Coordinates of C-alpha atoms in Angstrom, one line a residue:
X1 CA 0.0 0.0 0.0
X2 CA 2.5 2.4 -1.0
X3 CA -0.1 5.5 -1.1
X4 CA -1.0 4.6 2.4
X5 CA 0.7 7.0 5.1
X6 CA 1.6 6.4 8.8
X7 CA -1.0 8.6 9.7
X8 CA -3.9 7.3 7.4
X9 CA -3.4 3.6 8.6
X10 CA -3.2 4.5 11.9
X11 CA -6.7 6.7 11.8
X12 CA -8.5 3.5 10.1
X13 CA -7.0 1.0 11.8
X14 CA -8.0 2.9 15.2
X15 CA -11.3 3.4 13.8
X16 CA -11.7 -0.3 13.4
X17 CA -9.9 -1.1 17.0
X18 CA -12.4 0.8 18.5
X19 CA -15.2 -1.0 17.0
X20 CA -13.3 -3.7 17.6
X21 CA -12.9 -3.0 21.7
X22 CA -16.9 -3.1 21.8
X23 CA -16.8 -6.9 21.0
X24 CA -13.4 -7.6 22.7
X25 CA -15.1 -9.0 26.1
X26 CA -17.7 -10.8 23.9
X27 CA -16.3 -12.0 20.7
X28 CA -18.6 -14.8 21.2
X29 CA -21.9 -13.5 21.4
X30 CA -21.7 -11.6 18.6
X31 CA -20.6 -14.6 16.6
X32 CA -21.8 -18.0 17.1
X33 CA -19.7 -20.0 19.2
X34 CA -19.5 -22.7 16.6
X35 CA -18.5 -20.0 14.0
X36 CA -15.0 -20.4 12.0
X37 CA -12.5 -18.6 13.6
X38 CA -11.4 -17.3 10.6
X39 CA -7.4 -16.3 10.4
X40 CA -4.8 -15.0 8.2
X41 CA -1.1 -16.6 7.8
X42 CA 1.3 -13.8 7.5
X43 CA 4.6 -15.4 6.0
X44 CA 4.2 -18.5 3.9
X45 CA 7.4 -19.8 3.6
X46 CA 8.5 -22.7 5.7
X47 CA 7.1 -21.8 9.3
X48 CA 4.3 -20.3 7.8
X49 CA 3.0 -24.0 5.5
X50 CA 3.6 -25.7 8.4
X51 CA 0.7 -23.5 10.2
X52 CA -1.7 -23.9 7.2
X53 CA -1.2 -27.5 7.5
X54 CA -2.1 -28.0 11.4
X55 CA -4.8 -25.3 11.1
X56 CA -6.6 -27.3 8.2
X57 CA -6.6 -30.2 11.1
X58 CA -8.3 -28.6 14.0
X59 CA -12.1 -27.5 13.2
X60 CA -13.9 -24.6 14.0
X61 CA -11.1 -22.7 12.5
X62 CA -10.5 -21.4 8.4
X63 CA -7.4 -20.3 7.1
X64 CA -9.3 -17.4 5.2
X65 CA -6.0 -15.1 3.8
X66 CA -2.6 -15.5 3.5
X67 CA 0.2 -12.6 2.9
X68 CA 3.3 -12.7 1.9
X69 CA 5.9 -10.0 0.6
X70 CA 7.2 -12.6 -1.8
X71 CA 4.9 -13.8 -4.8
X72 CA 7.0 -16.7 -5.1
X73 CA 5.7 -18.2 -1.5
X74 CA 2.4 -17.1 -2.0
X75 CA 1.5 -18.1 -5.3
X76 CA 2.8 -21.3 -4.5
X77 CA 0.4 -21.7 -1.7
X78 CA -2.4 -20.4 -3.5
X79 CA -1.8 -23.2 -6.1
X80 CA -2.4 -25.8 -3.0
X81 CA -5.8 -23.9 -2.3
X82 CA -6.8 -24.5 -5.5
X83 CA -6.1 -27.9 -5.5
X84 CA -8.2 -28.1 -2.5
X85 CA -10.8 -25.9 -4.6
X86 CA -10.9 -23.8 -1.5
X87 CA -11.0 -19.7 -2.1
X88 CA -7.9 -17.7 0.2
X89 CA -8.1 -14.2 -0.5
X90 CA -3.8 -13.2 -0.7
X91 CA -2.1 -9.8 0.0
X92 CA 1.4 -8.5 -0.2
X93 CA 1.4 -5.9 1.5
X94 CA 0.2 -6.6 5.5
X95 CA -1.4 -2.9 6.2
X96 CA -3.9 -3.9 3.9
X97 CA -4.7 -7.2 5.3
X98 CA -5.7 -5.4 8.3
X99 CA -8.2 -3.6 7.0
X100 CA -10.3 -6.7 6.2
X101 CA -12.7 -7.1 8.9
X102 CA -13.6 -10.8 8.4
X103 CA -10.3 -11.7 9.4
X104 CA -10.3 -12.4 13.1
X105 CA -6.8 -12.9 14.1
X106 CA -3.5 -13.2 12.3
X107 CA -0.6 -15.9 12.3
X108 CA 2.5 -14.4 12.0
X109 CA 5.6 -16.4 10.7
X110 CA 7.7 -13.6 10.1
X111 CA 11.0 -12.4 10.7
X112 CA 12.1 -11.1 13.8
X113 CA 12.3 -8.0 12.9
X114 CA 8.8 -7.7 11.7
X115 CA 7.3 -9.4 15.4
X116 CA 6.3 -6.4 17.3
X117 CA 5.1 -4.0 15.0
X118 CA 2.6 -6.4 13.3
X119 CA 1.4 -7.6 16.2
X120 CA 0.8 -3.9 17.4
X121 CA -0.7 -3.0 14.7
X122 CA -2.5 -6.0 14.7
X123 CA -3.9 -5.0 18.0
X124 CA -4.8 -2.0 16.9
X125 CA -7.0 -3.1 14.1
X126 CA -9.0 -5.4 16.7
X127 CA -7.3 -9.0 15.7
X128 CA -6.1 -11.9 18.2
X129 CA -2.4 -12.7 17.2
X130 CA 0.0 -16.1 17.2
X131 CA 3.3 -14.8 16.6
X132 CA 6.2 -16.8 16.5
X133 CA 9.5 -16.7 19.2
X134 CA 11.1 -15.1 19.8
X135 CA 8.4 -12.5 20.6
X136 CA 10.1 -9.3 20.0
X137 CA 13.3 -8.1 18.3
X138 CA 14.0 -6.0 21.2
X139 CA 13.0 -5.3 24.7
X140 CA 11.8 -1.9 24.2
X141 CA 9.0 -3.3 21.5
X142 CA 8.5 -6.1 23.5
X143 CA 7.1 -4.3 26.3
X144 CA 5.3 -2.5 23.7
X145 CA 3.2 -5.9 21.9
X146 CA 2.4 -6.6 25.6
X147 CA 1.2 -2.7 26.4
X148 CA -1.1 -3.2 23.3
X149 CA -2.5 -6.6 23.7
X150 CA -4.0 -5.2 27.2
X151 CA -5.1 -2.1 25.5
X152 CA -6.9 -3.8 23.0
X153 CA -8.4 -6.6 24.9
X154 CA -6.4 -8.8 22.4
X155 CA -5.5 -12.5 22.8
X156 CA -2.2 -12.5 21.8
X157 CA 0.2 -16.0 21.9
X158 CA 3.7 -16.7 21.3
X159 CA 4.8 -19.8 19.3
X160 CA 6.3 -21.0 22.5
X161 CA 4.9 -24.1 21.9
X162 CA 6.8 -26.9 24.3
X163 CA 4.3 -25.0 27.3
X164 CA 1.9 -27.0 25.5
X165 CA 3.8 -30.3 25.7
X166 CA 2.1 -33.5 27.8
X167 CA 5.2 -34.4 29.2
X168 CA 7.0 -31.3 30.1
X169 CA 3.9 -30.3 32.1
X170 CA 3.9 -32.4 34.5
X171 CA 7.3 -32.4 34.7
X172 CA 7.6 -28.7 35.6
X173 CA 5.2 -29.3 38.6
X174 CA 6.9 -32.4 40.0
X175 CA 10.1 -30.1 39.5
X176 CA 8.3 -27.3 41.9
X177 CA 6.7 -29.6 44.2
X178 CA 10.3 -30.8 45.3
X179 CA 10.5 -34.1 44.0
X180 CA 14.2 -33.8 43.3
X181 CA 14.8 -31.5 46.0
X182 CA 16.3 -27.6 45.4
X183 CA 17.0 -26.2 42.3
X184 CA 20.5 -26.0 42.2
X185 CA 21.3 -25.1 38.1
X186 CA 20.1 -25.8 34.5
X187 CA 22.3 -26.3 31.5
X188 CA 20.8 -25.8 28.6
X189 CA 22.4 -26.9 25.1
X190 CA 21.6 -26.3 21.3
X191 CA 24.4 -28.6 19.3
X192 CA 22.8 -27.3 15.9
X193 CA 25.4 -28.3 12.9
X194 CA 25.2 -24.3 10.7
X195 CA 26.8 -24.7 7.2
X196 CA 28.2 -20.8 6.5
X197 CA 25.8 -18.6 4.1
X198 CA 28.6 -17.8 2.0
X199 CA 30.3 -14.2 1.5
X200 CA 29.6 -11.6 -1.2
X201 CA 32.0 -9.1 -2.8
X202 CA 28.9 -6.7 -3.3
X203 CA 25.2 -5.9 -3.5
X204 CA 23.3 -8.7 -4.4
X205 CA 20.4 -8.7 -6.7
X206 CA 16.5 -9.0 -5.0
X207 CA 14.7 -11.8 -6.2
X208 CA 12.1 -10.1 -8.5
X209 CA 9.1 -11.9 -6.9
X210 CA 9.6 -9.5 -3.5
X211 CA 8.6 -6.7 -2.1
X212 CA 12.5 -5.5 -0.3
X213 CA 11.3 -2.5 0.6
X214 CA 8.2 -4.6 3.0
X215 CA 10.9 -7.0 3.7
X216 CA 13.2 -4.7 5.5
X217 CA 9.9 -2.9 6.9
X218 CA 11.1 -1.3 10.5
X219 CA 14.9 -2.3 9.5
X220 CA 17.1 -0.1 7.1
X221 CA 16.6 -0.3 3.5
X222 CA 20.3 -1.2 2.8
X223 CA 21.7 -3.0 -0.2
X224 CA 21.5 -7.2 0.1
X225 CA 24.8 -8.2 1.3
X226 CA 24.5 -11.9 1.4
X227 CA 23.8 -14.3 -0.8
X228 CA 20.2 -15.9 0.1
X229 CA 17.7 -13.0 1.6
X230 CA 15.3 -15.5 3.0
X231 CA 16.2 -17.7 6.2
X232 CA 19.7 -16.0 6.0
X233 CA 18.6 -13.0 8.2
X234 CA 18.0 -14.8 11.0
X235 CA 22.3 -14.3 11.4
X236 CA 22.0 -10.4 10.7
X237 CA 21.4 -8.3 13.4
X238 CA 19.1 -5.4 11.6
X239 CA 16.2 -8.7 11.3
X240 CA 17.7 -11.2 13.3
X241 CA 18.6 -12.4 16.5
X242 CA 21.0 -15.5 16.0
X243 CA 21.0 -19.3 17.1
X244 CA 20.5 -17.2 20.4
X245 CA 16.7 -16.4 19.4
X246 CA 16.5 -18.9 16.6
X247 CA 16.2 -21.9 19.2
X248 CA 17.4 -19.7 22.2
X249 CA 13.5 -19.0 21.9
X250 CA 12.2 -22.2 22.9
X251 CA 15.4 -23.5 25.5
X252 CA 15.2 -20.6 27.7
X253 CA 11.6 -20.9 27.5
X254 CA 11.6 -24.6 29.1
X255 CA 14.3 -23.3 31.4
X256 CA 12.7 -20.4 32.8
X257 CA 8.8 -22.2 33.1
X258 CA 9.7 -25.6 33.5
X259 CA 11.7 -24.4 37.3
X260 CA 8.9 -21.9 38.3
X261 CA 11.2 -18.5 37.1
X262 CA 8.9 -15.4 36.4
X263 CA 11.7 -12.9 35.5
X264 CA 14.8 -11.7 33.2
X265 CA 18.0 -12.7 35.0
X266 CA 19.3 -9.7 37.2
X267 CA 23.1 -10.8 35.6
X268 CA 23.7 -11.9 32.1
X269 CA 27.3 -12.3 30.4
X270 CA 27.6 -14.3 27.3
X271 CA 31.1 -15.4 25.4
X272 CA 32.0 -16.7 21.8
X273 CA 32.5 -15.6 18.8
X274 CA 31.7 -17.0 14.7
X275 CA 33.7 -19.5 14.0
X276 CA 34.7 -22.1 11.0
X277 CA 34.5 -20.1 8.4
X278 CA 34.1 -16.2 7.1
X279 CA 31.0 -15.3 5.9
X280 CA 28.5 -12.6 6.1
X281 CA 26.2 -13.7 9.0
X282 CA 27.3 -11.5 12.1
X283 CA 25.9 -13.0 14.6
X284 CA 28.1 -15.9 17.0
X285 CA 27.4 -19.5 16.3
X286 CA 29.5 -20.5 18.7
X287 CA 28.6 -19.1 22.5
X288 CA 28.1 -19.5 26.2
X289 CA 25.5 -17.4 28.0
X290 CA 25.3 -17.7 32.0
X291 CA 21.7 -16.2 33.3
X292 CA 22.8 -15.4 36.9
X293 CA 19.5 -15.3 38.8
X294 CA 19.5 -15.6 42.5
X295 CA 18.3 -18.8 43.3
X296 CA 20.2 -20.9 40.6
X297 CA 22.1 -20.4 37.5
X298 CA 20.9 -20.7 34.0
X299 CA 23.7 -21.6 31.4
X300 CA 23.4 -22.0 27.9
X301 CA 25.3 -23.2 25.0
X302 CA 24.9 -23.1 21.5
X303 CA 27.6 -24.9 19.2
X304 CA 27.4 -25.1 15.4
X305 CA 30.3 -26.9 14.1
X306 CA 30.5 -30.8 13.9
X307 CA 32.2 -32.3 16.8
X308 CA 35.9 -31.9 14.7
X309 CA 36.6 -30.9 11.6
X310 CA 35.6 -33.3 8.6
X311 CA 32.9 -34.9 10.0
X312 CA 29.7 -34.6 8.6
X313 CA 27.1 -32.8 10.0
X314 CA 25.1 -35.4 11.1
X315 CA 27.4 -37.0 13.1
X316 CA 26.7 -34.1 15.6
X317 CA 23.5 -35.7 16.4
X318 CA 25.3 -37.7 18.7
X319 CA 26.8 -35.2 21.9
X320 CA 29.6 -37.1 23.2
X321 CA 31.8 -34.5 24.7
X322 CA 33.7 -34.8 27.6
X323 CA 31.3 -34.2 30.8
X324 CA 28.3 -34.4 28.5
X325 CA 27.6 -37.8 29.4
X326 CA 24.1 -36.9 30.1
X327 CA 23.1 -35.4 27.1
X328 CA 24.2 -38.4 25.1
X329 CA 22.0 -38.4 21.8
X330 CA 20.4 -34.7 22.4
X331 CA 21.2 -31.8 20.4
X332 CA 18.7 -29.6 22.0
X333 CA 17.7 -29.9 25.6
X334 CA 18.4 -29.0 29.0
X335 CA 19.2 -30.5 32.1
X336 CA 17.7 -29.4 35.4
X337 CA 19.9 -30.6 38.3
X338 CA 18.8 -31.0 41.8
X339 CA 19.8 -32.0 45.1
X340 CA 18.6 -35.6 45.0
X341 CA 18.8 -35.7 40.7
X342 CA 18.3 -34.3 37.8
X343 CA 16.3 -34.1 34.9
X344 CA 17.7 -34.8 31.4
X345 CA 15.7 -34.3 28.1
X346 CA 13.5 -31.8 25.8
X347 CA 10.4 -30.4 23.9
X348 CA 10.1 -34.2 23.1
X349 CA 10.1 -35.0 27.0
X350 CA 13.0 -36.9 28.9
X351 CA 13.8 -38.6 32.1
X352 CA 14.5 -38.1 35.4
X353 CA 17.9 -39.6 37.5
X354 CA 18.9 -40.1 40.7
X355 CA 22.5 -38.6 41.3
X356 CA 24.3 -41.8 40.3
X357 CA 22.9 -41.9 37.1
X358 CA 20.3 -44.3 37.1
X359 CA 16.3 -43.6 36.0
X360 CA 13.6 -42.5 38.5
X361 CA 10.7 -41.7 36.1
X362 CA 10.3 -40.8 32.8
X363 CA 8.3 -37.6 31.4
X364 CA 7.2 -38.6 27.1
X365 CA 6.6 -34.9 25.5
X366 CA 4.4 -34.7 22.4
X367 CA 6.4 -31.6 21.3
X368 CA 3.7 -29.2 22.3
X369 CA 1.0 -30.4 19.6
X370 CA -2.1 -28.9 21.2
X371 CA -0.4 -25.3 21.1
X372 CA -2.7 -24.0 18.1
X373 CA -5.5 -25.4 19.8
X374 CA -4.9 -23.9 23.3
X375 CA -4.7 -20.7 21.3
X376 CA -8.1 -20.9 19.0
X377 CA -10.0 -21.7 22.7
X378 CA -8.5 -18.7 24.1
X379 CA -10.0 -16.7 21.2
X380 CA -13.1 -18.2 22.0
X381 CA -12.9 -17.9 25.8
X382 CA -11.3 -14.3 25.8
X383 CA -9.8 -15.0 28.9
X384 CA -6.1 -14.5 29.0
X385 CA -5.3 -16.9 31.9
X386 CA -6.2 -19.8 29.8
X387 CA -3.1 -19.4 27.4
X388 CA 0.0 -21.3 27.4
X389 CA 2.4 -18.7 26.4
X390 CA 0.9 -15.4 26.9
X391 CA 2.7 -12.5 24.9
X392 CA 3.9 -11.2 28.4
X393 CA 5.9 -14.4 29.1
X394 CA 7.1 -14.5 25.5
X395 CA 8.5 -11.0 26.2
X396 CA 10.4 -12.1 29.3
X397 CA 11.6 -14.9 27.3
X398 CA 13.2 -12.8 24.5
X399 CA 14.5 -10.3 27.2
X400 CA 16.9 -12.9 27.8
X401 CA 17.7 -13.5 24.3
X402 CA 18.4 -9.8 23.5
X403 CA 20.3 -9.5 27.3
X404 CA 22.2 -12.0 26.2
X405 CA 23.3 -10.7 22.7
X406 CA 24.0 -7.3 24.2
X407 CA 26.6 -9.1 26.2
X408 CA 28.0 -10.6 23.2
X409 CA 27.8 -7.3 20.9
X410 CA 29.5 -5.5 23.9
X411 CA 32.1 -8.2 24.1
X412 CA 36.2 -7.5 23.8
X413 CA 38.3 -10.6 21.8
X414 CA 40.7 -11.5 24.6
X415 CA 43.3 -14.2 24.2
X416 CA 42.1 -17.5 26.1
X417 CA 44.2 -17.0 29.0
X418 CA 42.7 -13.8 29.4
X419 CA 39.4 -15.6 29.1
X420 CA 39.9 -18.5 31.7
X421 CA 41.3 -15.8 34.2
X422 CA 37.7 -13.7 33.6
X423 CA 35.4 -16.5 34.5
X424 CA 37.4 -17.9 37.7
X425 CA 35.3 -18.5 40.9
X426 CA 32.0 -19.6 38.6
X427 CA 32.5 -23.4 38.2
X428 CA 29.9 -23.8 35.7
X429 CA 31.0 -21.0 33.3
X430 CA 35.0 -22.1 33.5
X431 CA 34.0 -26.0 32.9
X432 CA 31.5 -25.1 29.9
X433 CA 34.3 -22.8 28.5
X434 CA 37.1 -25.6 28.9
X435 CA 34.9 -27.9 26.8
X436 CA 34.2 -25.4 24.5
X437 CA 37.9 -24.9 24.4
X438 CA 38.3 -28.0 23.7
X439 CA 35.4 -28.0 20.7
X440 CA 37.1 -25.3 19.1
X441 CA 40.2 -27.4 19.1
X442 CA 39.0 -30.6 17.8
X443 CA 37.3 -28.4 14.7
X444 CA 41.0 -27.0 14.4
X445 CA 40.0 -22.8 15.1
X446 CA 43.0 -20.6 15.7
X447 CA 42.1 -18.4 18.3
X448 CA 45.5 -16.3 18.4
X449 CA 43.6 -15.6 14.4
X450 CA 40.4 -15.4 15.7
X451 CA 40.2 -14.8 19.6
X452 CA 37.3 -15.5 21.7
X453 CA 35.0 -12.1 22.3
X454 CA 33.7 -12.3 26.2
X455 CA 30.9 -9.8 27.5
X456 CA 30.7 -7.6 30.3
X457 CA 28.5 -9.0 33.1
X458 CA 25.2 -7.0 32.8
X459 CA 23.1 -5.9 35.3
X460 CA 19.3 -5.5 34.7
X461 CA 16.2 -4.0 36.5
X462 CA 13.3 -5.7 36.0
X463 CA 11.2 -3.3 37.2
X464 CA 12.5 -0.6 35.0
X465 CA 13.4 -3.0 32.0
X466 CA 16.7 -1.3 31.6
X467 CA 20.4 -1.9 32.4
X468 CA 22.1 -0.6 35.4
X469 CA 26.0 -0.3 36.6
X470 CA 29.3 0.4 34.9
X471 CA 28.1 -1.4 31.5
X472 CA 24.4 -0.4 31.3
X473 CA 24.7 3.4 29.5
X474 CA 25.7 1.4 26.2
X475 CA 24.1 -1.9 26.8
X476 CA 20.8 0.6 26.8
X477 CA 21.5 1.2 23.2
X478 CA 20.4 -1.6 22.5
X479 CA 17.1 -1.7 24.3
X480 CA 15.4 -0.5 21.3
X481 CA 16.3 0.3 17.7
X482 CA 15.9 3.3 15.1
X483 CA 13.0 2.4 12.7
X484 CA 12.7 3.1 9.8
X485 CA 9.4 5.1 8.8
X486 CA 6.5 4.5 8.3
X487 CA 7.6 1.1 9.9
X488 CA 7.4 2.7 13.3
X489 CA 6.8 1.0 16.7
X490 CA 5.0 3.7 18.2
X491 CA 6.1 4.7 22.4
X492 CA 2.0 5.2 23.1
X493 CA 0.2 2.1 21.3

């Protein structure tokens, strides 16, 4: 909608949030409660077929639009609807998908970038929303989605969907109820094989089918500089947010719900760097983040190289790394140690051990199937309560992400001795990093070529949602971003 202003969408899509705020506290009296929920997928690549597919399973519901800046995607989807002989209206541009008033909420398989100020907007037009982790791109916005989904009297869910799974459930109430005794830390892993995206020598041509200048949206409108534009900005920082948000999202999320925490870490430090090779993703692929909350320790690792160098990349499937014993065939868990044992596994459930190693009770996950489903009777009950991952607890959530790439993107490269002297006195951080070390080694990285980058400790005020101490006047830099009109996330939603 290139004639369409800032100011224009935002008078008619008030106009139709206010209209839309007289039915907010009974969506379902004025439409039958046995009505189609009828929704629009926003982003139809890979994420976003997925989401057609499981919503053409449940009933009550109709995928009714689908938008997507790329003709490519969408015109392949449409093709499928035809197949089906079922009639999808389609849109490029999503200001104009708002306007439709038979659309009832919106699906949003974006990227990150893109997160908060649809679903604002979103809000603003009187639409329920299921937006994918991590929630926000920032924590400034992410405050902001929340601010508007209250305003609004909008149901809005992130696509957190392991708080949906049948086995880690129960888990995370026979992990509060004491069975294993105090919390005393969680490791978390991601051991996620990345190939490099390759490296350009200049602008690179935008596929014809798209829209660039609705790609970017709220990011700059700066020439291509990598070789694939779709998936590949998940390792950019203007759109993305790493490994550290790409499945960062859903670990921390088991982490922090599964043991009963309701805030961001008061401490965050992350260290890494991007190893392997030299391309043109910026973001770390290799990194440790510690989440120093006050009654235990979250640490985190992501590692995307093989185990050594000339293996293929599925051999990494397999996690035998010194000291790793108990993550022995996961590449994408956590492990939630106790006093009396600890619990070993993932979205797909696990098992819990005494401290000798041997199996007390297992926990089989379904990987969070019924998360649509939890969603669509939310949008029928209008009560927030009854949603598994509220947009407030995805914003927590991605605080941590962002906390912890502010670390990383305040980091110094320091030679390793420099590095083990930093993180003596924290057990946990100096064994993680000596078997990182010894990763690194094994996949044959100089690091007197290409040193390790460590973080300052962070401290954060989750009150105030903003960094405090020696570090926090340029971590706060980061808190929010300059956007890029009319893209704007607006301070009063």
């Amino acid at each position: 909608m290139k004639d369409c202003t800032r100011r224009t969408f935002l008078k008619t899509s008030l106009a139709t949030a206010g209209s839309a705020a007289l039915a907010s506290g009974a969506w379902s009296q004025i439409r039958g409660a046995n009505d189609d929920i009828r929704i629009a997928v926003v982003g139809v690549r890979k994420k976003g077929m997925e989401h057609i597919q499981d919503f053409r399973k449940l009933s009550g519901v109709r995928v009714a639009a689908i938008c997507d800046v790329d003709t490519e995607f969408l015109d392949a989807e449409v093709a499928k609807f035809k197949e089906r002989n079922i009639k999808v209206e389609t849109y490029i541009d999503y200001r104009k998908l708002l306007e439709n008033k038979n659309i009832d909420a919106v699906v949003l398989s974006v990227p990150d970038h893109w997160h908060a100020l649809m679903t604002v907007w979103a809000c603003q037009a009187g639409k329920d929303v299921y937006v994918e982790k991590p929630a926000s791109h920032n924590i400034w916005e992410g405050r902001k989605m929340v601010e508007a989904a209250r305003k609004y009297k909008r149901i809005v869910e992130v696509g957190s969907q392991d708080r949906s799974d049948v086995g880690l459930l129960p888990l995370a109430e026979h992990i509060k109820q004491g069975a294993l005794g105090k919390i005393q830390r969680v490791h978390a892993i991601t051991y996620n094989a990345r190939l490099s995206i390759g490296k350009v020598s200049g602008p690179q041509p935008i596929p014809a089918t798209c829209d660039y200048n609705l790609f970017q949206g709220p990011a700059p409108l700066t020439p291509l500089m990598r070789e694939n534009l779709h998936y590949d900005w998940h390792w950019c920082w203007p759109t993305g947010t790493g490994e550290m948000g790409n499945l960062g999202g859903h670990v921390l999320d088991d982490c922090r719900w599964t043991t009963g925490v309701t805030t961001m870490s008061p401490r965050v430090m992350s260290l890494g760097g991007r190893f392997g090779y030299d391309d043109d993703g910026e973001t770390p692929n290799t990194i440790i983040s510690l989440f120093d909350y006050d009654a235990f320790p979250i640490i985190y690792e992501i590692r995307a190289l093989p185990r050594a160098k000339g293996e293929k990349v599925d051999v990494y499937q397999g996690i035998t790394s010194r000291g790793m014993d108990r993550y022995r065939g996961i590449n994408f868990g956590m492990v939630i140690q106790c006093e009396h044992g600890y619990f070993s596994g993932g979205r797909d459930g696990g098992w819990t051990y005494d401290n000798d190693g041997k199996k007390i009770k297992q926990f089989a996950g379904d990987g969070g199937g019924g998360h649509m489903t939890n969603f669509l009777e939310t949008v029928r009950s209008r009560r927030v309560g009854d949603l598994k991952a509220d947009v407030l607890e995805g914003h927590i959530t991605a605080s941590m992400v962002h906390a912890a790439d502010i670390s990383y993107r305040l980091a110094h490269r320091e030679p390793v001795e420099q590095v083990k002297k930093a993180v003596e006195g924290n057990d946990l951080l100096a064994e993680s990093l000596d078997r990182l070390l010894q990763h690194l080694e094994a996949n044959e990285i100089d690091l007197a070529k290409n040193p390790l980058a460590i973080g300052p400790m962070l401290t954060f005020d989750t009150e105030s949602e903003r960094f405090t101490g020696k570090d926090g006047y340029y971590a706060n830099m980061f808190l929010s971003r300059n956007y890029r009109p009319p893209f704007v996330v607006p301070e009063i939603v």
